[in-house]
């Protein structure tokens, strides 16, 4: 069976898929695209513009939740869905809510800094590429900056909304994990994977799949500082330490 994950290097939705593949110990290849230039190839492959996309024996699955669902069906162990139907429903509902709001809002917060850090942004997403591709990508940045800002919701009003909404998610996650250390029941589920992966860009996790290049520009550090000591950020780092396998890939 040949499995390929079509991905962006530094992306929290892609990290959900990487984490599920690594946790289940599934042998696979990763095809890494640069955001922007990815569009033609990903649309041709999947009929839509976003990563992650999983290609498995001729099947093409788009979106992190659908990919996890597919992997859960084809490689059931270790399970990410609780066996109990009620708990499974809770975990899947939480995933859906976080994919719809926490994920995009965290991305907006990060991009509110990255739109002013062209060289750093290009290193984050293009670090694994050769020099010629990296130079060409950096050269495109001034022209692409407006599209990047718009595509990631970077307007003063929306950034302010995302700060509040993210704080509310952090408070909810901290409250909901207080009793057992997990969001649903007393074991690691898709809900914990989703929360920790989607928080990874502001939790500044050390795992190679989401470790950002150093030195971190001051503007990005300012975004991290907004919530650095929040119990849910500490929790996300602990979940990474306990449940995110190293995996065979570096990113
Ligand atoms: N709900 C989707 C969101 C995927 C998503 O937002 N992907 C972003 C990267 S984080 C993307 O591919 N953006 C490029 C684009 O929209 O053109 C999922 O769970 O996979």
Short mmCIF file of C-alpha atoms and ligand atoms in Angstrom, two decimals:
data_model
loop_
_atom_site.label_atom_id
_atom_site.label_comp_id
_atom_site.label_asym_id
_atom_site.label_seq_id
_atom_site.Cartn_x
_atom_site.Cartn_y
_atom_site.Cartn_z
CA UNK A 1 0.00 0.00 0.00
CA UNK A 2 1.47 3.39 -0.98
CA UNK A 3 0.35 6.29 1.14
CA UNK A 4 1.38 9.90 0.47
CA UNK A 5 0.56 12.92 2.59
CA UNK A 6 0.46 16.09 0.51
CA UNK A 7 1.26 18.79 3.04
CA UNK A 8 2.63 22.16 4.07
CA UNK A 9 5.64 21.99 6.36
CA UNK A 10 4.52 24.32 9.11
CA UNK A 11 0.77 24.02 9.36
CA UNK A 12 -1.33 22.93 12.27
CA UNK A 13 -4.08 21.28 10.17
CA UNK A 14 -1.38 19.28 8.38
CA UNK A 15 0.10 18.46 11.77
CA UNK A 16 -3.17 16.74 12.73
CA UNK A 17 -2.73 14.33 9.81
CA UNK A 18 1.01 13.85 10.45
CA UNK A 19 0.33 13.07 14.11
CA UNK A 20 -2.35 10.47 13.31
CA UNK A 21 -0.08 8.78 10.74
CA UNK A 22 2.87 8.72 13.17
CA UNK A 23 0.76 7.57 16.12
CA UNK A 24 -0.59 4.65 14.13
CA UNK A 25 2.90 3.85 12.84
CA UNK A 26 1.77 4.02 9.21
CA UNK A 27 4.54 3.95 6.64
CA UNK A 28 4.03 6.83 4.21
CA UNK A 29 5.69 9.46 2.08
CA UNK A 30 5.33 13.21 2.46
CA UNK A 31 5.16 15.62 -0.44
CA UNK A 32 5.76 19.13 0.86
CA UNK A 33 4.36 22.14 -1.03
CA UNK A 34 4.96 25.85 -0.70
CA UNK A 35 1.73 27.69 0.22
CA UNK A 36 0.64 29.68 -2.84
CA UNK A 37 2.48 27.74 -5.55
CA UNK A 38 0.78 24.58 -4.15
CA UNK A 39 -2.56 25.55 -5.63
CA UNK A 40 -2.40 24.02 -9.14
CA UNK A 41 -1.10 20.62 -8.05
CA UNK A 42 -3.43 20.27 -5.03
CA UNK A 43 -6.51 21.33 -7.02
CA UNK A 44 -5.62 18.87 -9.78
CA UNK A 45 -5.14 16.08 -7.25
CA UNK A 46 -8.12 16.70 -4.98
CA UNK A 47 -10.48 19.17 -6.65
CA UNK A 48 -10.05 21.69 -3.83
CA UNK A 49 -7.24 24.06 -2.84
CA UNK A 50 -6.27 23.10 0.71
CA UNK A 51 -3.80 20.76 2.39
CA UNK A 52 -3.62 18.21 3.99
CA UNK A 53 -4.54 15.71 1.25
CA UNK A 54 -3.93 12.00 1.67
CA UNK A 55 -3.44 9.72 -1.31
CA UNK A 56 -3.82 6.06 -0.47
CA UNK A 57 -3.97 3.37 -3.12
CA UNK A 58 -5.71 5.64 -5.61
CA UNK A 59 -8.10 7.14 -3.05
CA UNK A 60 -7.77 10.87 -2.41
CA UNK A 61 -8.94 12.22 0.94
CA UNK A 62 -8.96 15.96 1.69
CA UNK A 63 -9.08 17.65 5.10
CA UNK A 64 -7.61 16.64 8.43
CA UNK A 65 -10.82 15.24 9.96
CA UNK A 66 -11.63 13.11 6.89
CA UNK A 67 -8.04 11.84 6.82
CA UNK A 68 -8.16 10.85 10.49
CA UNK A 69 -11.51 9.16 9.88
CA UNK A 70 -10.00 7.19 6.98
CA UNK A 71 -6.94 6.20 9.02
CA UNK A 72 -9.12 5.18 11.96
CA UNK A 73 -11.07 2.85 9.65
CA UNK A 74 -8.05 1.39 7.85
CA UNK A 75 -5.60 1.28 10.80
CA UNK A 76 -7.77 1.07 13.92
CA UNK A 77 -4.93 0.74 16.47
CA UNK A 78 -4.04 2.68 18.47
CA UNK A 79 -7.56 4.10 18.45
CA UNK A 80 -8.18 7.84 18.33
CA UNK A 81 -11.94 7.47 18.64
CA UNK A 82 -13.35 6.34 22.01
CA UNK A 83 -15.09 2.94 21.91
CA UNK A 84 -18.11 4.33 23.79
CA UNK A 85 -20.57 5.88 21.31
CA UNK A 86 -21.43 8.85 23.56
CA UNK A 87 -17.79 9.72 24.19
CA UNK A 88 -17.00 9.25 20.49
CA UNK A 89 -19.73 11.74 19.60
CA UNK A 90 -18.30 14.23 22.14
CA UNK A 91 -14.76 13.85 20.78
CA UNK A 92 -15.84 14.26 17.15
CA UNK A 93 -18.02 17.27 17.96
CA UNK A 94 -15.12 18.93 19.75
CA UNK A 95 -12.84 18.23 16.78
CA UNK A 96 -15.40 19.81 14.44
CA UNK A 97 -15.76 22.92 16.61
CA UNK A 98 -12.01 23.38 17.00
CA UNK A 99 -11.37 22.84 13.27
CA UNK A 100 -13.96 25.53 12.50
CA UNK A 101 -12.84 28.18 14.99
CA UNK A 102 -9.70 27.53 17.06
CA UNK A 103 -7.64 26.46 14.02
CA UNK A 104 -8.38 29.45 11.77
CA UNK A 105 -8.17 31.90 14.71
CA UNK A 106 -4.75 30.66 15.86
CA UNK A 107 -3.56 30.92 12.25
CA UNK A 108 -4.78 34.52 12.04
CA UNK A 109 -2.89 35.41 15.23
CA UNK A 110 0.32 33.90 13.88
CA UNK A 111 -0.06 35.51 10.45
CA UNK A 112 -0.74 38.92 12.01
CA UNK A 113 3.00 38.80 12.80
CA UNK A 114 4.20 36.75 9.81
CA UNK A 115 2.85 39.18 7.20
CA UNK A 116 5.59 41.57 8.38
CA UNK A 117 8.29 38.88 8.51
CA UNK A 118 8.75 37.79 4.89
CA UNK A 119 12.13 36.11 5.30
CA UNK A 120 11.05 34.22 8.40
CA UNK A 121 7.75 33.11 6.83
CA UNK A 122 9.62 31.78 3.78
CA UNK A 123 12.03 29.88 6.06
CA UNK A 124 9.15 28.33 8.00
CA UNK A 125 7.39 26.98 4.93
CA UNK A 126 10.30 26.59 2.52
CA UNK A 127 13.13 25.49 4.82
CA UNK A 128 13.32 22.02 3.28
CA UNK A 129 13.56 23.32 -0.29
CA UNK A 130 16.73 24.02 -2.27
CA UNK A 131 18.30 27.48 -2.45
CA UNK A 132 16.84 28.41 -5.87
CA UNK A 133 13.26 27.64 -4.76
CA UNK A 134 13.74 29.50 -1.48
CA UNK A 135 15.14 32.59 -3.20
CA UNK A 136 12.28 32.60 -5.76
CA UNK A 137 9.71 32.13 -2.97
CA UNK A 138 11.16 35.03 -0.95
CA UNK A 139 11.15 37.23 -4.06
CA UNK A 140 7.39 36.61 -4.49
CA UNK A 141 6.57 37.70 -0.93
CA UNK A 142 6.13 41.49 -1.44
CA UNK A 143 3.64 40.80 -4.27
CA UNK A 144 1.86 38.03 -2.35
CA UNK A 145 1.74 39.85 1.00
CA UNK A 146 -1.74 41.34 0.49
CA UNK A 147 -3.21 38.01 -0.60
CA UNK A 148 -1.58 36.25 2.37
CA UNK A 149 -3.01 38.83 4.80
CA UNK A 150 -6.49 38.59 3.26
CA UNK A 151 -6.44 34.79 3.04
CA UNK A 152 -5.53 34.54 6.70
CA UNK A 153 -8.02 37.11 7.99
CA UNK A 154 -5.41 39.65 9.06
CA UNK A 155 -7.41 42.82 9.68
CA UNK A 156 -7.27 44.80 12.95
CA UNK A 157 -10.85 43.89 13.92
CA UNK A 158 -10.47 40.21 13.12
CA UNK A 159 -7.12 39.93 14.93
CA UNK A 160 -8.73 41.47 18.03
CA UNK A 161 -11.65 39.00 17.76
CA UNK A 162 -9.22 36.07 17.38
CA UNK A 163 -7.33 37.09 20.54
CA UNK A 164 -10.53 36.94 22.58
CA UNK A 165 -11.89 33.79 20.92
CA UNK A 166 -8.58 31.93 21.36
CA UNK A 167 -8.46 32.92 25.02
CA UNK A 168 -11.97 31.52 25.44
CA UNK A 169 -10.88 28.21 23.86
CA UNK A 170 -7.83 28.08 26.12
CA UNK A 171 -10.00 28.64 29.20
CA UNK A 172 -12.42 25.93 28.02
CA UNK A 173 -9.62 23.43 27.31
CA UNK A 174 -7.98 24.11 30.70
CA UNK A 175 -11.31 23.65 32.47
CA UNK A 176 -12.26 20.51 30.55
CA UNK A 177 -8.89 18.76 31.08
CA UNK A 178 -8.65 19.57 34.79
CA UNK A 179 -10.23 16.34 36.05
CA UNK A 180 -8.53 13.63 33.93
CA UNK A 181 -5.86 15.41 31.88
CA UNK A 182 -7.91 14.70 28.72
CA UNK A 183 -10.76 16.49 26.97
CA UNK A 184 -13.10 13.49 26.67
CA UNK A 185 -13.14 10.61 29.15
CA UNK A 186 -9.82 9.62 30.68
CA UNK A 187 -7.76 8.67 27.64
CA UNK A 188 -6.06 10.39 24.71
CA UNK A 189 -8.50 10.87 21.81
CA UNK A 190 -8.88 12.75 18.55
CA UNK A 191 -10.10 15.73 20.60
CA UNK A 192 -6.76 16.03 22.45
CA UNK A 193 -4.79 15.51 19.24
CA UNK A 194 -6.83 18.26 17.55
CA UNK A 195 -6.53 20.73 20.43
CA UNK A 196 -2.78 20.23 20.89
CA UNK A 197 -2.00 20.31 17.14
CA UNK A 198 -4.12 23.42 16.54
CA UNK A 199 -2.50 25.14 19.54
CA UNK A 200 1.03 24.10 18.48
CA UNK A 201 1.79 27.40 16.67
CA UNK A 202 1.13 29.42 19.84
CA UNK A 203 2.36 26.73 22.28
CA UNK A 204 5.76 26.80 20.57
CA UNK A 205 6.11 23.02 20.88
CA UNK A 206 9.52 21.39 20.58
CA UNK A 207 8.48 18.48 18.31
CA UNK A 208 10.43 18.62 14.99
CA UNK A 209 7.18 18.58 12.96
CA UNK A 210 6.12 21.93 14.48
CA UNK A 211 9.33 23.44 15.84
CA UNK A 212 9.74 26.88 14.31
CA UNK A 213 13.05 28.18 13.03
CA UNK A 214 15.24 30.13 15.45
CA UNK A 215 15.76 32.99 16.14
CA UNK A 216 12.07 33.86 16.49
CA UNK A 217 11.33 37.46 15.41
CA UNK A 218 10.10 39.78 18.16
CA UNK A 219 6.67 40.18 16.51
CA UNK A 220 6.12 36.40 16.64
CA UNK A 221 7.42 36.29 20.21
CA UNK A 222 4.82 38.93 21.08
CA UNK A 223 2.06 36.63 19.76
CA UNK A 224 3.44 33.72 21.82
CA UNK A 225 3.65 35.92 24.91
CA UNK A 226 -0.12 36.59 24.81
CA UNK A 227 -0.86 33.14 26.28
CA UNK A 228 2.53 31.57 27.10
CA UNK A 229 1.75 30.76 30.72
CA UNK A 230 -1.88 29.73 30.20
CA UNK A 231 -2.61 26.25 31.70
CA UNK A 232 -3.97 25.05 28.32
CA UNK A 233 -0.66 25.98 26.63
CA UNK A 234 1.23 24.05 29.32
CA UNK A 235 -1.27 21.18 28.76
CA UNK A 236 -0.69 21.19 24.98
CA UNK A 237 3.06 20.85 25.51
CA UNK A 238 2.48 17.97 27.94
CA UNK A 239 0.20 16.22 25.43
CA UNK A 240 2.95 16.54 22.82
CA UNK A 241 5.50 15.08 25.25
CA UNK A 242 3.25 12.15 26.18
CA UNK A 243 1.43 11.31 22.97
CA UNK A 244 3.21 12.69 19.89
CA UNK A 245 5.62 10.01 18.55
CA UNK A 246 8.85 11.07 16.90
CA UNK A 247 7.84 9.56 13.53
CA UNK A 248 10.20 8.67 10.70
CA UNK A 249 9.99 12.09 9.02
CA UNK A 250 11.59 15.36 10.11
CA UNK A 251 8.58 17.54 9.28
N1 LIG B 1 -10.65 22.21 7.59
C1 LIG B 1 -9.44 21.93 6.86
C2 LIG B 1 -8.58 23.17 6.86
C3 LIG B 1 -7.34 23.02 6.02
C4 LIG B 1 -6.61 24.32 5.86
O1 LIG B 1 -7.02 25.39 6.32
N2 LIG B 1 -5.46 24.23 5.16
C5 LIG B 1 -4.65 25.38 4.90
C6 LIG B 1 -3.28 25.20 5.54
S1 LIG B 1 -3.38 25.31 7.29
C7 LIG B 1 -4.42 25.53 3.41
O2 LIG B 1 -4.18 24.58 2.73
N3 LIG B 1 -4.45 26.76 2.91
C8 LIG B 1 -4.15 27.06 1.53
C9 LIG B 1 -5.33 27.62 0.79
O3 LIG B 1 -6.42 27.77 1.37
O4 LIG B 1 -5.12 27.92 -0.40
C10 LIG B 1 -8.74 20.72 7.51
O5 LIG B 1 -9.12 20.35 8.62
O6 LIG B 1 -7.84 20.13 6.91
#
